[in-house]
Amino acid sequence: MLSSPPKLYVDNVCMTFKTATGVFEALVPVTLSIPSGRFVSLIGPSGCGKSTIFNIIAGLLEPTAGKVLIDGVDATGTIGRVGYMLQKDLLLPWRSVLDNVILGMEIQGVPLREARERALSLLQRYGLSGFEYLYPSTLSGGMRQRAALLRTLLFDTDIILLDEPFGALDAQTKLQMQEWLMQLWSDFGKTVLFVTHDVEEAIYLSDEVHVMGTRPGCILESILIMLPRPRVRTSSLTPEFIAIKEHCLNLLTASAPALPEAA
Amino acid sequence: MSKANSATLASASPQYRNWLQRNRRDQIFVRVTQLAVLLVLLILWEVLPKAQIINPLFTSYPSMLWPTFLELLTATPQQASILSHTLSTVVATVIGFAAAMVLGTTIAATLWWWNSLYKVLDPYLVVANAMPKTAFVPIFYIWLGATLSIYGMSLAISLFVTILMIYSGFQSIDPNKIKLAQSFGASKGQILRKVVLPGSVPTLIATLKVNAGLSLVGVVVGEFQSANLGLGYLIQYGSQIFKMNIVMTAVTILAIVSSVMYLAISWLEAVVMRRR
Ligand SMILES: Nc1ncnc2c1ncn2[C@@H]1O[C@H](COP(=O)(O)OP(=O)(O)O)[C@@H](O)[C@H]1O
Ligand SMILES: [Mg+2]
C-alpha cells in the first residue's frame, strides 16, 4: 500500500494574488494527500481559499509555488484531469437537462448519440427521469444540483471536486441530497473532494475532514472520521460524532477573526 | 406548455381564476386603448385639414391614402408601380440588415477572440457609432453608385451599433460558465460555439430589434439621394412636385413595413425564448 502513490497529492501549494493594493496571500503551503476512493471534505470560513485550491487542482489556476500530482504524476496546470462542479450549478439555460449533462463529454468529442445514451441511463437511475427534456429553469434547486453533479460525474474522471454543492439548498432537500450523493459515491467509487460550510455535513459524509483557517488560507488540522459506514442519520447523535463536531467548531471559532458583536 | 397551462386553469382556485380574468381584461383594455389612440389621430388628421384649421396642402388626408395608393399601383412610363417601390425598399432593408447582423456578429466574435484588437479598435468603434452616418450619403453615392450606395447606407447605419451591442453581450456572459467549459478542456472555439454564442441569443434578438429600424432609415435616406426606385425616392419625388398625397401614402407604407418587421422579430423572439 505504501508503495503506490496517493490518488491526489497537493504538494506544498501556495497562492498569492496580485491586487490593486499589493499582493494578497490566499494560500500558504497547503499539502493534502488523498488515497483513491476517499471522501474528503474541506471546511473553513469563506475566503479561506477553498475554491482557490479547487481551481488549482482543476488546472484552471497556476499555483505560485508547489505541485499537484495525480497518481504520482505531475498534473499542475493540467486541465481535464478532474471533474469540477463549481460553486454555482451553472446549467446552461438554452440546453435541456439531458444536453446540459453531456456537456463535458461533448467537449471531449464523444459522439452526441453515444453521450446522450450514456447520460439517459444515468439520469433515469439517479432521480432525474422525466426531467431529461425539460429546461433547467423549470427545475427545483435540488434537481438542478443533481443535474450539475451528474454532468460532473459523466465527465468520467477518477477525482471529482464539489464546491459547496448543497450550500444554497433548504435543510430538508440538503439531507436528501446527502443520501443521494452517498449512493453515487458508493456506486462509482470516485475520489471525492467536497467543500462545505456545514460541519455536520462534512463529518457525516467524509472519511477525512480538513479544517482550514484564513488570512492566510491554510490547513489547521486534518481529522480522520472513523465512524462506521454505512452511516445513518442517528450517527450524528453518537458521542464520537459530537466530540468531532465540537473539536471542529472549536478550531473554526478559534481561527475566526474576533468580531465585536457577532457570535 | 399550453397543455400544462390549461391543466392549471382547470384546477385553479376561484381567486386565481379571477386574477387571470382580470389580467386578461387589463390586456384587452390596453389593446382597445391603443386602437383608440390610432383612431383619434387619424380622425384629427382627417378633420383638422378639412376644417381648414391646418393647411391641407401640407398634410393631405387619411381618406386620400387609399385612392392615392390605387392610383400609384399602375406603373406609367415615368413612374414604377408603388409595389415595386415598396419591394425595392424592403429588399434593400433586409439585405442591409442581414449583412449588418452577419458582419457585426463576425466582427464582434473576432474582437472577443483577440481582446487586444478590441482594445485598439474600441475608440474607433465608439466614434464611428456616434458619427451621423447620413452625412455619408453623398460620399457613398460617389463611391458605390446608385444601387449599392443604398445597401451601403443601410449597412453602415446599423453595423457599428451591432458590433458594440453584440460584443458587450459576449462580455456579459457569466465568466463562471466559461470556466465550467474550460474545466472540461474546451478550446476557445468550443467556448465560443457552446457557451458564448448560444448565451448571447437574447442580445442578438435585441440587436435585431434595433437594426430593423436603423436599416430602414439607412435605406430611405439613401433613396432620397440616389434612387429612381424605392419609397424614399417616392417621398422625395412627391415633395418636389408638392403632392402630399404621394408623400403621405409612402410614409404610411413605411409605417406598415416597420410594424411588420417588428412583429416578425417579436414572433422570432417568442419562438426562441420558449425554449429557455
Ligand atoms: N483572482 C483573484 N484575485 C485576487 N484575489 C482573489 C482571487 N481569487 C480569489 N481571491 C481571494 O482569495 C481568497 C480566497 O478565495 P476563495 O478561494 O474563493 O475562498 P473560499 O472558496 O474559501 O470562500 C479570498 O479572499 C478572495 O478574495
Ligand atoms: Mg468558494
PDB file of N, CA and C in Angstrom, chain A residues 7 35-40 152-160 184-193 207:
ATOM      1  N   LYS A   7      -3.887   8.941  -4.761  1.00  0.00           N
ATOM      2  CA  LYS A   7      -4.609   9.353  -5.973  1.00  0.00           C
ATOM      3  C   LYS A   7      -4.305  10.810  -6.294  1.00  0.00           C
ATOM      4  N   PRO A  35      -5.919   9.301  -0.689  1.00  0.00           N
ATOM      5  CA  PRO A  35      -5.910   7.971  -1.306  1.00  0.00           C
ATOM      6  C   PRO A  35      -7.122   7.777  -2.204  1.00  0.00           C
ATOM      7  N   SER A  36      -6.995   6.840  -3.106  1.00  0.00           N
ATOM      8  CA  SER A  36      -8.065   6.560  -4.060  1.00  0.00           C
ATOM      9  C   SER A  36      -9.363   6.171  -3.352  1.00  0.00           C
ATOM     10  N   GLY A  37     -10.466   6.671  -3.847  1.00  0.00           N
ATOM     11  CA  GLY A  37     -11.774   6.264  -3.353  1.00  0.00           C
ATOM     12  C   GLY A  37     -12.218   6.931  -2.071  1.00  0.00           C
ATOM     13  N   ARG A  38     -11.416   7.853  -1.559  1.00  0.00           N
ATOM     14  CA  ARG A  38     -11.791   8.529  -0.317  1.00  0.00           C
ATOM     15  C   ARG A  38     -12.819   9.617  -0.545  1.00  0.00           C
ATOM     16  N   PHE A  39     -13.544   9.908   0.502  1.00  0.00           N
ATOM     17  CA  PHE A  39     -14.426  11.067   0.523  1.00  0.00           C
ATOM     18  C   PHE A  39     -13.827  12.056   1.510  1.00  0.00           C
ATOM     19  N   VAL A  40     -13.381  13.181   1.001  1.00  0.00           N
ATOM     20  CA  VAL A  40     -12.625  14.127   1.814  1.00  0.00           C
ATOM     21  C   VAL A  40     -13.296  15.490   1.764  1.00  0.00           C
ATOM     22  N   THR A 152     -20.897  16.465 -13.877  1.00  0.00           N
ATOM     23  CA  THR A 152     -19.518  16.321 -13.420  1.00  0.00           C
ATOM     24  C   THR A 152     -19.088  14.855 -13.444  1.00  0.00           C
ATOM     25  N   LEU A 153     -20.003  14.004 -13.009  1.00  0.00           N
ATOM     26  CA  LEU A 153     -19.707  12.575 -12.935  1.00  0.00           C
ATOM     27  C   LEU A 153     -19.508  11.966 -14.318  1.00  0.00           C
ATOM     28  N   LEU A 154     -20.322  12.418 -15.272  1.00  0.00           N
ATOM     29  CA  LEU A 154     -20.246  11.868 -16.633  1.00  0.00           C
ATOM     30  C   LEU A 154     -18.971  12.285 -17.358  1.00  0.00           C
ATOM     31  N   PHE A 155     -18.282  13.252 -16.824  1.00  0.00           N
ATOM     32  CA  PHE A 155     -17.012  13.644 -17.422  1.00  0.00           C
ATOM     33  C   PHE A 155     -15.995  12.523 -17.221  1.00  0.00           C
ATOM     34  N   ASP A 156     -16.324  11.635 -16.303  1.00  0.00           N
ATOM     35  CA  ASP A 156     -15.617  10.376 -16.177  1.00  0.00           C
ATOM     36  C   ASP A 156     -14.138  10.529 -15.835  1.00  0.00           C
ATOM     37  N   THR A 157     -13.891  11.200 -14.734  1.00  0.00           N
ATOM     38  CA  THR A 157     -12.533  11.237 -14.202  1.00  0.00           C
ATOM     39  C   THR A 157     -12.563  10.524 -12.849  1.00  0.00           C
ATOM     40  N   ASP A 158     -11.387  10.106 -12.362  1.00  0.00           N
ATOM     41  CA  ASP A 158     -11.354   9.382 -11.086  1.00  0.00           C
ATOM     42  C   ASP A 158     -11.637  10.300  -9.900  1.00  0.00           C
ATOM     43  N   ILE A 159     -11.289  11.568 -10.093  1.00  0.00           N
ATOM     44  CA  ILE A 159     -11.416  12.512  -8.980  1.00  0.00           C
ATOM     45  C   ILE A 159     -12.518  13.512  -9.306  1.00  0.00           C
ATOM     46  N   ILE A 160     -13.386  13.764  -8.334  1.00  0.00           N
ATOM     47  CA  ILE A 160     -14.316  14.872  -8.565  1.00  0.00           C
ATOM     48  C   ILE A 160     -14.280  15.869  -7.405  1.00  0.00           C
ATOM     49  N   LEU A 184     -24.333   7.634  -4.915  1.00  0.00           N
ATOM     50  CA  LEU A 184     -23.470   7.797  -6.093  1.00  0.00           C
ATOM     51  C   LEU A 184     -22.036   7.419  -5.785  1.00  0.00           C
ATOM     52  N   TRP A 185     -21.579   7.880  -4.643  1.00  0.00           N
ATOM     53  CA  TRP A 185     -20.186   7.650  -4.278  1.00  0.00           C
ATOM     54  C   TRP A 185     -19.919   6.164  -4.113  1.00  0.00           C
ATOM     55  N   SER A 186     -20.856   5.462  -3.471  1.00  0.00           N
ATOM     56  CA  SER A 186     -20.587   4.039  -3.286  1.00  0.00           C
ATOM     57  C   SER A 186     -20.776   3.274  -4.596  1.00  0.00           C
ATOM     58  N   ASP A 187     -21.625   3.769  -5.495  1.00  0.00           N
ATOM     59  CA  ASP A 187     -21.788   3.097  -6.795  1.00  0.00           C
ATOM     60  C   ASP A 187     -20.585   3.298  -7.711  1.00  0.00           C
ATOM     61  N   PHE A 188     -19.983   4.467  -7.646  1.00  0.00           N
ATOM     62  CA  PHE A 188     -18.950   4.786  -8.632  1.00  0.00           C
ATOM     63  C   PHE A 188     -17.531   4.719  -8.090  1.00  0.00           C
ATOM     64  N   GLY A 189     -17.391   4.739  -6.775  1.00  0.00           N
ATOM     65  CA  GLY A 189     -16.065   4.619  -6.180  1.00  0.00           C
ATOM     66  C   GLY A 189     -15.093   5.709  -6.575  1.00  0.00           C
ATOM     67  N   LYS A 190     -15.631   6.911  -6.803  1.00  0.00           N
ATOM     68  CA  LYS A 190     -14.744   8.023  -7.160  1.00  0.00           C
ATOM     69  C   LYS A 190     -14.043   8.562  -5.916  1.00  0.00           C
ATOM     70  N   THR A 191     -12.955   9.251  -6.143  1.00  0.00           N
ATOM     71  CA  THR A 191     -12.316  10.011  -5.082  1.00  0.00           C
ATOM     72  C   THR A 191     -12.975  11.386  -5.066  1.00  0.00           C
ATOM     73  N   VAL A 192     -13.541  11.755  -3.921  1.00  0.00           N
ATOM     74  CA  VAL A 192     -14.327  12.986  -3.870  1.00  0.00           C
ATOM     75  C   VAL A 192     -13.693  14.003  -2.934  1.00  0.00           C
ATOM     76  N   LEU A 193     -13.552  15.223  -3.425  1.00  0.00           N
ATOM     77  CA  LEU A 193     -13.204  16.362  -2.566  1.00  0.00           C
ATOM     78  C   LEU A 193     -14.423  17.250  -2.476  1.00  0.00           C
ATOM     79  N   ASP A 207     -14.569  10.619   5.012  1.00  0.00           N
ATOM     80  CA  ASP A 207     -13.562   9.801   5.670  1.00  0.00           C
ATOM     81  C   ASP A 207     -12.541  10.679   6.387  1.00  0.00           C
TER      82      ASP A 207
END
